CSV table of C-alpha atoms and ligand atoms in Angstrom, one decimal:
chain,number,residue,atom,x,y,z
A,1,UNK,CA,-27.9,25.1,-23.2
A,2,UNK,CA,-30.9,24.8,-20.8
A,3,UNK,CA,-30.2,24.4,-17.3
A,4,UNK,CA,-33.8,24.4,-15.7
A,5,UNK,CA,-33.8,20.5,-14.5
A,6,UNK,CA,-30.3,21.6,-12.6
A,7,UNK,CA,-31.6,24.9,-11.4
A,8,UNK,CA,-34.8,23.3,-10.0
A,9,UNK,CA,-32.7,20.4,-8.5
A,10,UNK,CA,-30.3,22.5,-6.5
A,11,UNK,CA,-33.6,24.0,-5.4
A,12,UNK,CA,-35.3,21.0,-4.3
A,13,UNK,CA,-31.8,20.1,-1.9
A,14,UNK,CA,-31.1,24.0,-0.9
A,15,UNK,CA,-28.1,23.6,-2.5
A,16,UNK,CA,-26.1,26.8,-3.9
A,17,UNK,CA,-25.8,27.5,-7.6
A,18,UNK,CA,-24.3,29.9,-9.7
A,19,UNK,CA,-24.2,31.4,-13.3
A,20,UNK,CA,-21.9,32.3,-15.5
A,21,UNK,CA,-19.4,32.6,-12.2
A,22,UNK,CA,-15.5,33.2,-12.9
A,23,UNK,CA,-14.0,29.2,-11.3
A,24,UNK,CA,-10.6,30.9,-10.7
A,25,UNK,CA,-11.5,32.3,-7.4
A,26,UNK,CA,-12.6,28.8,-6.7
A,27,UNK,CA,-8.5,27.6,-7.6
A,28,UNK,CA,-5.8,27.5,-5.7
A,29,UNK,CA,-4.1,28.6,-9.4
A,30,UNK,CA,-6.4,31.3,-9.3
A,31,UNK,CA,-6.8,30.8,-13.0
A,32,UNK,CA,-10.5,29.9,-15.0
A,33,UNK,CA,-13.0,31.5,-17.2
A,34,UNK,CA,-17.1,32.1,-17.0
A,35,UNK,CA,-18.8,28.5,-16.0
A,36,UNK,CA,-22.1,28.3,-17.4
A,37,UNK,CA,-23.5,26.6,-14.0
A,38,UNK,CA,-21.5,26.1,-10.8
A,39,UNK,CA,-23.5,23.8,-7.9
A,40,UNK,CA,-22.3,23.1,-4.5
A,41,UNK,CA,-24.3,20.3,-3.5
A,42,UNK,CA,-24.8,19.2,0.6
A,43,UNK,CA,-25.6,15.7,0.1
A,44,UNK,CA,-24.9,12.4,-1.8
A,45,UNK,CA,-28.6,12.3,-2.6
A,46,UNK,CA,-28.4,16.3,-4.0
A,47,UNK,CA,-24.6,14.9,-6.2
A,48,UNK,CA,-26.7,12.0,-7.3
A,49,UNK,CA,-29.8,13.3,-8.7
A,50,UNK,CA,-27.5,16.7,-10.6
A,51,UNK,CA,-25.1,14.1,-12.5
A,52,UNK,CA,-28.2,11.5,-13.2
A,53,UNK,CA,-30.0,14.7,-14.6
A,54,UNK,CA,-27.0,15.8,-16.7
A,55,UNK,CA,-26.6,12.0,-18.0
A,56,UNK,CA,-30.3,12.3,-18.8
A,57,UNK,CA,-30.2,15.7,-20.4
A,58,UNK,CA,-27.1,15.3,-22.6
A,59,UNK,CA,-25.5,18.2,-20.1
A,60,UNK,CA,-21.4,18.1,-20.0
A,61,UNK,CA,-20.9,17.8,-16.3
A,62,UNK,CA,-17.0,18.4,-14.7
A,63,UNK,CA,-16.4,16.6,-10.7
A,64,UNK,CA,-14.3,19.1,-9.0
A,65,UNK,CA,-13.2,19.0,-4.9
A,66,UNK,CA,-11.3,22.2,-4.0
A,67,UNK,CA,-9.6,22.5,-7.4
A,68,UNK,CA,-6.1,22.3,-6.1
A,69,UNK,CA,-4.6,20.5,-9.2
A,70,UNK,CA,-6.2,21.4,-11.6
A,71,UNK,CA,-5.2,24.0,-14.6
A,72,UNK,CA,-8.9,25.5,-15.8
A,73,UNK,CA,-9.0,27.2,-19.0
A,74,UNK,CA,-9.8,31.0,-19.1
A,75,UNK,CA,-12.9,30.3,-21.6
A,76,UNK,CA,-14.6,28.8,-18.9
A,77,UNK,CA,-16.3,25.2,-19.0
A,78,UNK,CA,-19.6,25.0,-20.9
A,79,UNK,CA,-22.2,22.7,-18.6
A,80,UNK,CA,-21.9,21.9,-15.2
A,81,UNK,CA,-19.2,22.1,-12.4
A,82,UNK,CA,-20.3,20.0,-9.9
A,83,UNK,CA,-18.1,21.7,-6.5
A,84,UNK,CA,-18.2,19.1,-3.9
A,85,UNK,CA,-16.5,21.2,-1.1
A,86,UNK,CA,-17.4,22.7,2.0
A,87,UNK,CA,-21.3,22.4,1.9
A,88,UNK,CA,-20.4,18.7,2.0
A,89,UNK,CA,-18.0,18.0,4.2
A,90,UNK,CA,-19.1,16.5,7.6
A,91,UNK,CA,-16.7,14.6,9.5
A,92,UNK,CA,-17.3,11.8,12.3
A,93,UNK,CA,-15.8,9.4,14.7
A,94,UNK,CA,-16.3,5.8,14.9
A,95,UNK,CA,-14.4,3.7,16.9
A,96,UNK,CA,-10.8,4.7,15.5
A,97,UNK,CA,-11.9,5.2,12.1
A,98,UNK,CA,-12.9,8.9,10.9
A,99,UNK,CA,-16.0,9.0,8.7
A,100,UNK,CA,-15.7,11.9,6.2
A,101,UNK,CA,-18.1,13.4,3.0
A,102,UNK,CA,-16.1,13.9,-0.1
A,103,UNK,CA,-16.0,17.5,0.5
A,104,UNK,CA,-14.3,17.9,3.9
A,105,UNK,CA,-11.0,19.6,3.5
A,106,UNK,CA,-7.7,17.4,4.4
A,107,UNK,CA,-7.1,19.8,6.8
A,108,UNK,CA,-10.3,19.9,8.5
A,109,UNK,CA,-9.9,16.0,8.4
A,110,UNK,CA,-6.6,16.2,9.6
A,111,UNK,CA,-7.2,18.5,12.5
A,112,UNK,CA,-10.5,16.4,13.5
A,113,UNK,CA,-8.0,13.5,13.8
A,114,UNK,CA,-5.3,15.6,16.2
A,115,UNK,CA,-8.2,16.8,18.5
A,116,UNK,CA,-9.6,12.9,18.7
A,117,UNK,CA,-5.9,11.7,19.8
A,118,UNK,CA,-6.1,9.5,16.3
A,119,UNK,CA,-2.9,9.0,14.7
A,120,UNK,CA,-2.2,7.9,10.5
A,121,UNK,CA,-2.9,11.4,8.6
A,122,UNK,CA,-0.3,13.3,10.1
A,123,UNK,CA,1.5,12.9,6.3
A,124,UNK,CA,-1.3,14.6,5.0
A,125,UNK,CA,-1.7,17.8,7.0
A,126,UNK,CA,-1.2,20.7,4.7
A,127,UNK,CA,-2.4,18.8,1.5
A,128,UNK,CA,-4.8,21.5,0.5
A,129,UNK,CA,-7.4,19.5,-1.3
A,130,UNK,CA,-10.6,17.8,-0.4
A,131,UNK,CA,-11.0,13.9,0.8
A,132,UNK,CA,-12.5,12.8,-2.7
A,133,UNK,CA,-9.7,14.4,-4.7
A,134,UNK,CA,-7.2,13.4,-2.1
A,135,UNK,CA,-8.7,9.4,-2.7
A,136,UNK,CA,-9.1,10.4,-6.3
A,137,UNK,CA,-5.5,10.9,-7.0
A,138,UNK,CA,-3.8,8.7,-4.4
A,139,UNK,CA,-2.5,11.7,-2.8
A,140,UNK,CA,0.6,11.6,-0.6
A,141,UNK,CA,3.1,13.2,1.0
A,142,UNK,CA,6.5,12.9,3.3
A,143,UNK,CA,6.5,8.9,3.0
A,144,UNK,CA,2.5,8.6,3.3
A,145,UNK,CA,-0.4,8.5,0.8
A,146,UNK,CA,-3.9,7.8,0.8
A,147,UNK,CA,-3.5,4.0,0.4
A,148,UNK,CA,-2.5,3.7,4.4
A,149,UNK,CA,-5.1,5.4,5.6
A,150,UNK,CA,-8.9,4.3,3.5
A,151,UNK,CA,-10.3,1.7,4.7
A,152,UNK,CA,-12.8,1.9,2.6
A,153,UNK,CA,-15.1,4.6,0.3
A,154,UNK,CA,-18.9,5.2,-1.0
A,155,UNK,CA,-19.3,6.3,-4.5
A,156,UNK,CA,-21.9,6.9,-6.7
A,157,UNK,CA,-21.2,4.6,-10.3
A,158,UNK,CA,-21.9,5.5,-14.1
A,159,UNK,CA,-25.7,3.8,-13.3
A,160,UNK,CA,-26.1,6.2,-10.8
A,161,UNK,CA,-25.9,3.9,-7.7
A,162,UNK,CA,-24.3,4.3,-4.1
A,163,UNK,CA,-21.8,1.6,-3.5
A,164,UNK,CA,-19.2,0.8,-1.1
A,165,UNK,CA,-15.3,-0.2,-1.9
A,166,UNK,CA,-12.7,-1.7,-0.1
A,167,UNK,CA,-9.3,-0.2,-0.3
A,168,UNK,CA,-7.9,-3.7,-2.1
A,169,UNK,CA,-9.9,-3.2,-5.2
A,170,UNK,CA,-9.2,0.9,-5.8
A,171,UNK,CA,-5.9,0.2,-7.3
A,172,UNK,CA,-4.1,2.9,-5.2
A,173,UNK,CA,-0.9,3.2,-6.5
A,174,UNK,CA,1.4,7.0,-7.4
A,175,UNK,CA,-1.1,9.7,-7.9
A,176,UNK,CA,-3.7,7.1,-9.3
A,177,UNK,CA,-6.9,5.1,-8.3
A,178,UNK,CA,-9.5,2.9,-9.9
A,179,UNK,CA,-11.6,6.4,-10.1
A,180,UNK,CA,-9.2,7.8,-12.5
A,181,UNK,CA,-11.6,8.8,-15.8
A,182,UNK,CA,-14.1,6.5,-14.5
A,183,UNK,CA,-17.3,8.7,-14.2
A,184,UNK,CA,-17.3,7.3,-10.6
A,185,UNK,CA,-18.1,10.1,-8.0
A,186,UNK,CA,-16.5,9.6,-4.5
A,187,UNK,CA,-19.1,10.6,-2.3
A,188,UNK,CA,-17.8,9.3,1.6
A,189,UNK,CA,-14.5,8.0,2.9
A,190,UNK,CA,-13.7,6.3,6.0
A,191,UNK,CA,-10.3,6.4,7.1
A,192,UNK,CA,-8.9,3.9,9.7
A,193,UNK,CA,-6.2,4.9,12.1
A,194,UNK,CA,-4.9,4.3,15.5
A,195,UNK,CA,-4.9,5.6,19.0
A,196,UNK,CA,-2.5,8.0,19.2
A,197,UNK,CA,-1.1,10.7,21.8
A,198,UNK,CA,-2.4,14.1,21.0
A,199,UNK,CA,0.7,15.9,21.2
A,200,UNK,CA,2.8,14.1,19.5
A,201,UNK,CA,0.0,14.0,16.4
A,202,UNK,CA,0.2,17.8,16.9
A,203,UNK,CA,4.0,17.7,16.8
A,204,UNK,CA,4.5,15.8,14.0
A,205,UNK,CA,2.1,17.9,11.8
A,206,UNK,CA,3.7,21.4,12.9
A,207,UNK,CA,7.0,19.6,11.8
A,208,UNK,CA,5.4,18.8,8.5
A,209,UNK,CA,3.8,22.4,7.9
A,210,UNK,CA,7.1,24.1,9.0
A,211,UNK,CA,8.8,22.0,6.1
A,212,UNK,CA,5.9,23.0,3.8
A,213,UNK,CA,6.3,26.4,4.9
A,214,UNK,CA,10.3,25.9,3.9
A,215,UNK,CA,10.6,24.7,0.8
A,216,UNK,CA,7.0,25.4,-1.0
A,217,UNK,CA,6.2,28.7,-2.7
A,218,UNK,CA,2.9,28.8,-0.8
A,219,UNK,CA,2.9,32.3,-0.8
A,220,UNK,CA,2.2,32.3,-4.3
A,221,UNK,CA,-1.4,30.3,-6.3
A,222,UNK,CA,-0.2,27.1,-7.5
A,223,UNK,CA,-1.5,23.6,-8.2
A,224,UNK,CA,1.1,21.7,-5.9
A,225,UNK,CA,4.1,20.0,-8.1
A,226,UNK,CA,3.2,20.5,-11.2
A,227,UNK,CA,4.8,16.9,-12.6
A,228,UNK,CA,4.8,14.0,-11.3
A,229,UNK,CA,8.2,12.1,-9.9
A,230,UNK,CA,9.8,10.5,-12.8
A,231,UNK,CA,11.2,7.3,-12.0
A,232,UNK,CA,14.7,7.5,-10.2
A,233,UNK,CA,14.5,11.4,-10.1
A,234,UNK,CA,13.4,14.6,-9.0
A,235,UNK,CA,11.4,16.6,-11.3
A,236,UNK,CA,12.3,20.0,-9.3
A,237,UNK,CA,15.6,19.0,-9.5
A,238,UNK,CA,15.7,18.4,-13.8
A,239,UNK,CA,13.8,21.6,-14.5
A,240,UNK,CA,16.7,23.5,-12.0
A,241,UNK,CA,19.5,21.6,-14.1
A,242,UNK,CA,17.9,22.4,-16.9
A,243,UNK,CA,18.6,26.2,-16.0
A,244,UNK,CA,14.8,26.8,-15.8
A,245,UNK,CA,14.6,28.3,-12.0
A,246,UNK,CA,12.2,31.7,-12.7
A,247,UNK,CA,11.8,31.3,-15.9
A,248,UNK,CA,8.9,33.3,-16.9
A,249,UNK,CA,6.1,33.0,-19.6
A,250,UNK,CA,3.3,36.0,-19.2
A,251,UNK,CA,2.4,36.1,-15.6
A,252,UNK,CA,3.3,32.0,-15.0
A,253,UNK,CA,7.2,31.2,-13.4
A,254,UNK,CA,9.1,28.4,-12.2
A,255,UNK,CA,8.9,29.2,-8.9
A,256,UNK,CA,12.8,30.0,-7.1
A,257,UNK,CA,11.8,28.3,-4.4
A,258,UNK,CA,11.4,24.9,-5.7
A,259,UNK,CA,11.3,24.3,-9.1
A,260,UNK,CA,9.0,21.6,-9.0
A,261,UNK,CA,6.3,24.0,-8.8
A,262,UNK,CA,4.6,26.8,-11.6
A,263,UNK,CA,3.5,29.3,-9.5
A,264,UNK,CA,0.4,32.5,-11.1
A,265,UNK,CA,3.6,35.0,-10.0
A,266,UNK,CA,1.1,37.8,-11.8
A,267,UNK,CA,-2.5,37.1,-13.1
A,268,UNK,CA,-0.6,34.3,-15.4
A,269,UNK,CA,-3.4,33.4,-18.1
A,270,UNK,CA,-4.1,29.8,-18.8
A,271,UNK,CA,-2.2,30.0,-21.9
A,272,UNK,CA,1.1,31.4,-20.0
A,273,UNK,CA,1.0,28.1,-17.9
A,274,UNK,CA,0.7,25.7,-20.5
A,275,UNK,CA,3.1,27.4,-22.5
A,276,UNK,CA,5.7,27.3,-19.7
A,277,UNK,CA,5.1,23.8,-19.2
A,278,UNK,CA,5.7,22.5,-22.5
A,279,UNK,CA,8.9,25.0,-22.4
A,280,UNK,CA,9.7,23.2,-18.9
A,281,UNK,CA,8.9,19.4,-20.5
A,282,UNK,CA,10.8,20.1,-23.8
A,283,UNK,CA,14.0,21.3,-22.6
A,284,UNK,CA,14.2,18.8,-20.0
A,285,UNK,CA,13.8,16.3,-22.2
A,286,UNK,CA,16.6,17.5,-24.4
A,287,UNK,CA,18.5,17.9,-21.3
A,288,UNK,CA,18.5,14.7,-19.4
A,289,UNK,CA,16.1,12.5,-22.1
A,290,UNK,CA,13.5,12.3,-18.9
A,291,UNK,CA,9.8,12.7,-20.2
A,292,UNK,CA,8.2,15.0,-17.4
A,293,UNK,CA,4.4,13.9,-17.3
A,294,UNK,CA,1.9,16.9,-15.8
A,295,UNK,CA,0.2,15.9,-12.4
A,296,UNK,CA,-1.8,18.8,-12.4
A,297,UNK,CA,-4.9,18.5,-14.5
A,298,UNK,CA,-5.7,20.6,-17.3
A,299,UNK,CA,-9.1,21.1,-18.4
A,300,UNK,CA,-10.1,23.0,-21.5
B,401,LIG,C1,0.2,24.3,-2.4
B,401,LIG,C2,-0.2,22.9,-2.8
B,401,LIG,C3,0.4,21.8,-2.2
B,401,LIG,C4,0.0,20.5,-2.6
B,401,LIG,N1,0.7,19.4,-1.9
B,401,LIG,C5,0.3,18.2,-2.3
B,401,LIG,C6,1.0,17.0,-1.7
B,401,LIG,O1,1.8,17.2,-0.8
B,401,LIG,N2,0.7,15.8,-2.2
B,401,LIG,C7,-0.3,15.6,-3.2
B,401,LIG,O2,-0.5,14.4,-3.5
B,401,LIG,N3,-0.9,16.6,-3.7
B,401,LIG,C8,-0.6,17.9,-3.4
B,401,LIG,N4,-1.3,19.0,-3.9
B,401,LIG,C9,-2.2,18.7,-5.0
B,401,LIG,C10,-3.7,18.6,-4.6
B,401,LIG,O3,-4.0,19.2,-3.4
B,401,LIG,C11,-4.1,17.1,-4.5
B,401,LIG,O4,-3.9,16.5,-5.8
B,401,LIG,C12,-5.5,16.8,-4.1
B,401,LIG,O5,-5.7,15.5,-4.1
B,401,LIG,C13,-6.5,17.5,-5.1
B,401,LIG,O6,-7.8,17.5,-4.4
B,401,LIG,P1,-8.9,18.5,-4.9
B,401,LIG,O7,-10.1,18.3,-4.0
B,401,LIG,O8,-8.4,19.9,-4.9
B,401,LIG,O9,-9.2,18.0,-6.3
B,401,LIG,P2,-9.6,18.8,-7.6
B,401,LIG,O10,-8.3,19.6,-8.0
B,401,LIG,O11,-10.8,19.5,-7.4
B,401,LIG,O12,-9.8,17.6,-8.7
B,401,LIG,C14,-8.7,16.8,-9.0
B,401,LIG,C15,-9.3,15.5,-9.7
B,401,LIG,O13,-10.0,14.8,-8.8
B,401,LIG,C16,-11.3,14.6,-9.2
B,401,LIG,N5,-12.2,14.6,-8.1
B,401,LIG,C17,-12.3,15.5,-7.1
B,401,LIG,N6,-13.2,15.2,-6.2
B,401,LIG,C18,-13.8,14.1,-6.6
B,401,LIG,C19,-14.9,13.2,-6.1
B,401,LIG,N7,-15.5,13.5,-5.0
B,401,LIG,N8,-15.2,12.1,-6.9
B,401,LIG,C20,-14.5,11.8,-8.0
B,401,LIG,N9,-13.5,12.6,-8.5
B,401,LIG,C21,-13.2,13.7,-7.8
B,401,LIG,C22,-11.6,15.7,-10.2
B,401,LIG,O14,-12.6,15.3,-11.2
B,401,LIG,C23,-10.2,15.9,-10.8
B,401,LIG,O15,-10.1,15.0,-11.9
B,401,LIG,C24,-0.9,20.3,-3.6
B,401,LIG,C25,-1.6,21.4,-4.1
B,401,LIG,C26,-1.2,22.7,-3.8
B,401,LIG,C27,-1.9,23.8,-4.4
């Protein structure tokens, strides 16, 4: 595959590229082959012009924030990753609402909002993601989820145009939006919230991160809960019925802490974590007759 009009784009915008770069250091499952082409791009105008040139040039591109919940393959993805992460990730204040690029870390928006005495995200703190995956997947967490807080996003479409949407029409509902497998690229988000007291905002996300702390394995690489909530249960709490707490496959385990979660306990491979997760989803489903369905992303 020829990547010269990419190469020569990143150039043009200053923007950094790599080749044939392992992704799993870029994971928080620390798992992921050789990518042909990695790009982190530092504006919408930079995102705009890579994915219109891979559209034009037949080139398999991939969206990816901080790559918290998603499962890469150890082959590596052929084309290119398109990082939108900390080279794009300005955050500003306007009136009560916080203005943020696709790539600013919750916790960088998060913290912004503490220091500004602007209260609504304090749910999120701790989410390790970016805002556009964080939009992209509705996420949420002790009571919250992206649905309070957007008021409203920029993205790029499948033309290649900027354009503005108001939370009504995302379809935000568990762990899904309107962007879902759309070829939409979330580019800006703005984020309405109320005057708040500082300490309190501060309070109330130390509470939240203690809990984190508690009851997540976050000592260990992971891609969050690994399934999503089935309806009327716990998905931690099946697999742990199910007798599955630290099970093993290779270096991937149901984590002891909380079995919700498939932790890389030692260099797991990206086979070792799919395999454990059909072990997980089949025996739970001859346990309790509950379907698990993954919430992590796996890319191959
Ligand atoms: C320790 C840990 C704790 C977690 N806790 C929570 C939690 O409490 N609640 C929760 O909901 N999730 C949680 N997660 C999961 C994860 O952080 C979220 O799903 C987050 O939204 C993923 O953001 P990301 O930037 O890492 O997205 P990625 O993993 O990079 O991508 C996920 C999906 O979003 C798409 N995407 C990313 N950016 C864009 C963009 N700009 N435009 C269009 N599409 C895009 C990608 O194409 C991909 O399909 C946790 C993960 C870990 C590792």
């Amino acid at each position: 595959m020829e990547y010269g009009s990419i190469t020569a784009a990143a150039g043009k915008y200053g923007a950094k590229i790599l080749y044939n770069e392992r992704i799993a250091k870029y994971t928080s499952f620390n798992i992921g082959g050789e990518c042909d082409v990695i790009v982190f791009p530092n504006s919408a105008e930079c995102i705009a012009e890579i994915v219109s040139l891979c559209r034009k040039d037949g080139i398999k591109y991939y969206i990816f924030g901080r790559c918290t919940n998603v499962l890469i393959s150890d082959d590596g993805l052929r084309g290119v990753v398109v990082m939108i992460d900390g080279d794009f990730s300005s955050v500003r204040r306007e009136g009560n609402c916080l203005i943020c690029d696709a790539g600013a870390s919750m916790t960088k928006i998060c913290t912004e909002a503490k220091n500004e005495g602007l209260s609504g995200l304090e749910f999120a703190y701790g989410i390790p993601g970016s805002a556009g995956g964080c939009l992209y997947m509705n996420a949420g967490a002790f009571g919250g989820e992206m649905k309070d807080v957007v008021k409203y996003c920029d993205y790029l479409d499948t033309d290649g145009n900027i354009k503005r949407m108001e939370n009504a029409k995302m379809q935000l509902s568990y762990r899904h939006s309107v962007f879902c497998g759309s070829g939409k690229v979330i580019l800006s988000i703005c984020y309405e919230l109320t005057e708040g007291d500082k300490d309190q905002i501060a309070a109330k996300m130390n509470e939240i991160m203690t809990k984190r702390r508690d009851k997540q394995p976050l000592e260990y690489p992971s891609a969050g809960s690994t399934f999503k909530r089935p309806e009327g249960y716990f998905a931690g709490k099946l697999i742990e019925d199910s007798g599955l707490k630290g099970y093993r496959v290779g270096g991937a385990q149901v984590s002891e802490k909380h079995c919700g979660f498939v932790i890389n306990r030692e260099n797991a491979a990206f086979a070792d974590v799919k395999k454990i997760i059909q072990d997980i989803k089949d025996r739970v489903l001859d346990d309790s007759g509950v379907e698990l369905e993954c919430e992590l992303l796996v890319i191959e």
